[in-house]
Short mmCIF file of C-alpha atoms in Angstrom, two decimals:
data_model
loop_
_atom_site.label_atom_id
_atom_site.label_comp_id
_atom_site.label_asym_id
_atom_site.label_seq_id
_atom_site.Cartn_x
_atom_site.Cartn_y
_atom_site.Cartn_z
CA UNK A 1 0.00 0.00 0.00
CA UNK A 2 1.33 3.39 -1.00
CA UNK A 3 -0.73 6.33 0.20
CA UNK A 4 -0.22 9.94 -0.81
CA UNK A 5 -2.41 12.31 1.20
CA UNK A 6 -2.13 15.31 -1.11
CA UNK A 7 -0.31 17.48 1.41
CA UNK A 8 3.19 16.06 0.92
CA UNK A 9 2.85 13.22 3.42
CA UNK A 10 2.71 9.50 2.63
CA UNK A 11 2.18 6.14 4.31
CA UNK A 12 2.73 2.45 3.50
CA UNK A 13 0.28 1.17 6.13
CA UNK A 14 -2.82 -0.76 5.06
CA UNK A 15 -5.18 1.32 7.22
CA UNK A 16 -3.44 4.62 7.95
CA UNK A 17 -4.93 7.58 9.74
CA UNK A 18 -4.03 11.13 8.81
CA UNK A 19 -4.72 14.60 10.20
CA UNK A 20 -4.66 17.58 7.87
CA UNK A 21 -3.06 20.77 9.09
CA UNK A 22 -5.41 23.22 7.45
CA UNK A 23 -8.42 24.05 5.34
CA UNK A 24 -8.27 23.04 1.69
CA UNK A 25 -8.79 20.38 -0.94
CA UNK A 26 -6.47 17.38 -0.93
CA UNK A 27 -6.18 14.68 -3.60
CA UNK A 28 -5.60 11.37 -1.80
CA UNK A 29 -4.06 8.60 -3.91
CA UNK A 30 -3.76 4.90 -3.04
CA UNK A 31 -1.55 2.59 -5.09
CA UNK A 32 -2.00 -1.05 -4.06
CA UNK A 33 0.02 -4.06 -5.21
CA UNK A 34 -1.02 -7.66 -4.44
CA UNK A 35 1.19 -10.72 -3.88
CA UNK A 36 1.23 -11.43 -7.65
CA UNK A 37 2.44 -7.97 -8.62
CA UNK A 38 -0.96 -6.75 -9.88
CA UNK A 39 -1.37 -3.03 -9.26
CA UNK A 40 -4.42 -0.83 -8.94
CA UNK A 41 -4.94 2.75 -7.89
CA UNK A 42 -7.70 4.95 -6.53
CA UNK A 43 -7.99 8.71 -6.00
CA UNK A 44 -10.40 10.75 -3.92
CA UNK A 45 -10.55 14.47 -3.18
CA UNK A 46 -10.91 15.28 0.52
CA UNK A 47 -12.31 18.74 1.34
CA UNK A 48 -11.51 20.22 4.76
CA UNK A 49 -13.82 23.16 5.48
CA UNK A 50 -13.29 25.90 8.00
CA UNK A 51 -15.22 25.74 11.27
CA UNK A 52 -18.51 27.63 10.90
CA UNK A 53 -20.96 28.53 13.64
CA UNK A 54 -23.63 31.23 13.86
CA UNK A 55 -25.55 32.23 16.98
CA UNK A 56 -28.82 34.18 16.91
CA UNK A 57 -30.36 35.22 20.24
CA UNK A 58 -34.12 34.82 20.65
CA UNK A 59 -34.72 37.86 22.87
CA UNK A 60 -33.19 41.17 23.94
CA UNK A 61 -34.15 44.09 26.15
CA UNK A 62 -33.11 47.55 24.91
CA UNK A 63 -33.87 49.25 28.23
CA UNK A 64 -30.43 50.78 28.71
CA UNK A 65 -29.37 48.64 31.67
CA UNK A 66 -26.24 47.41 29.85
CA UNK A 67 -27.44 43.81 29.56
CA UNK A 68 -28.81 42.45 26.27
CA UNK A 69 -29.56 45.96 24.98
CA UNK A 70 -28.98 44.97 21.33
CA UNK A 71 -30.05 42.23 18.93
CA UNK A 72 -26.79 41.19 17.31
CA UNK A 73 -26.15 37.72 15.89
CA UNK A 74 -22.52 36.65 15.68
CA UNK A 75 -20.50 33.76 14.38
CA UNK A 76 -17.22 32.09 13.54
CA UNK A 77 -15.83 32.15 9.96
CA UNK A 78 -18.44 34.61 8.69
CA UNK A 79 -17.58 36.71 5.64
CA UNK A 80 -18.25 40.23 6.95
CA UNK A 81 -18.44 41.61 3.40
CA UNK A 82 -21.59 39.56 2.70
CA UNK A 83 -24.15 40.22 5.40
CA UNK A 84 -27.70 41.45 5.57
CA UNK A 85 -30.14 41.48 8.46
CA UNK A 86 -33.79 42.55 8.15
CA UNK A 87 -36.27 42.91 11.00
CA UNK A 88 -40.04 42.92 10.38
CA UNK A 89 -42.95 43.68 12.68
CA UNK A 90 -45.98 41.39 12.99
CA UNK A 91 -47.62 43.04 9.95
CA UNK A 92 -44.64 42.34 7.73
CA UNK A 93 -43.36 45.92 7.66
CA UNK A 94 -39.58 46.34 7.55
CA UNK A 95 -38.52 48.12 10.76
CA UNK A 96 -34.73 47.65 10.58
CA UNK A 97 -32.18 46.72 7.92
CA UNK A 98 -28.38 46.57 7.90
CA UNK A 99 -25.68 45.19 5.63
CA UNK A 100 -22.95 45.56 8.24
CA UNK A 101 -22.43 42.74 10.74
CA UNK A 102 -21.17 45.14 13.42
CA UNK A 103 -24.39 47.22 13.47
CA UNK A 104 -26.93 45.64 15.82
CA UNK A 105 -30.62 46.44 16.13
CA UNK A 106 -31.09 48.65 19.17
CA UNK A 107 -34.87 48.26 19.22
CA UNK A 108 -35.56 51.59 17.55
CA UNK A 109 -38.33 51.57 14.96
CA UNK A 110 -38.27 54.36 12.41
CA UNK A 111 -35.93 56.32 14.68
CA UNK A 112 -38.17 56.01 17.75
CA UNK A 113 -37.29 54.15 20.90
CA UNK A 114 -39.57 51.18 21.51
CA UNK A 115 -41.65 51.61 24.62
CA UNK A 116 -43.60 49.01 26.52
CA UNK A 117 -46.54 49.14 24.11
CA UNK A 118 -44.25 48.02 21.26
CA UNK A 119 -42.84 45.13 23.24
CA UNK A 120 -43.49 42.29 20.83
CA UNK A 121 -42.06 39.45 18.80
CA UNK A 122 -40.39 40.43 15.54
CA UNK A 123 -39.33 38.34 12.55
CA UNK A 124 -35.79 38.42 11.22
CA UNK A 125 -34.10 37.39 8.00
CA UNK A 126 -30.34 37.09 7.99
CA UNK A 127 -28.20 36.34 4.95
CA UNK A 128 -24.53 35.54 5.47
CA UNK A 129 -21.69 33.85 3.65
CA UNK A 130 -19.16 31.64 5.39
CA UNK A 131 -15.43 31.47 4.74
CA UNK A 132 -16.04 28.72 2.15
CA UNK A 133 -18.37 31.06 0.15
CA UNK A 134 -21.50 29.12 1.09
CA UNK A 135 -24.53 31.38 1.58
CA UNK A 136 -26.66 30.73 4.67
CA UNK A 137 -30.19 32.09 5.12
CA UNK A 138 -31.78 32.30 8.55
CA UNK A 139 -35.37 33.19 9.36
CA UNK A 140 -36.84 33.27 12.82
CA UNK A 141 -38.31 35.32 15.62
CA UNK A 142 -36.82 37.57 18.24
CA UNK A 143 -38.71 38.91 21.24
CA UNK A 144 -38.14 42.51 22.26
CA UNK A 145 -38.61 42.86 26.02
CA UNK A 146 -38.66 46.28 27.55
#
């Protein structure tokens, strides 16, 4: 057995294990020879993706107490150049929109601070791209507590 793992390392074990050092595409090649000298080969591309995680809170309270005052999803391996977040009220009207991941929703609607009578559940749509250029779409609800 002659293994080539596509990253410059090799093995002659029948059942080797291998850890890749980074994200990428690796062409793994196996060349096998039996007791009679017959040879065969096989190739397979292994894709190692970057770690991706995205967290979206389900509630926030923009009451100025310094705790959970903003609705701001965040993640690991998110392409910050491709981001859009839209917030809608229960009637489907757009109340907040941003294309910058570092701009959270502070609970203001049309420039007005939400008071207790506007405490409600809102719908969000979030469009992001990960480090592997895969687009993710999230839809859900967030509760604004005053």
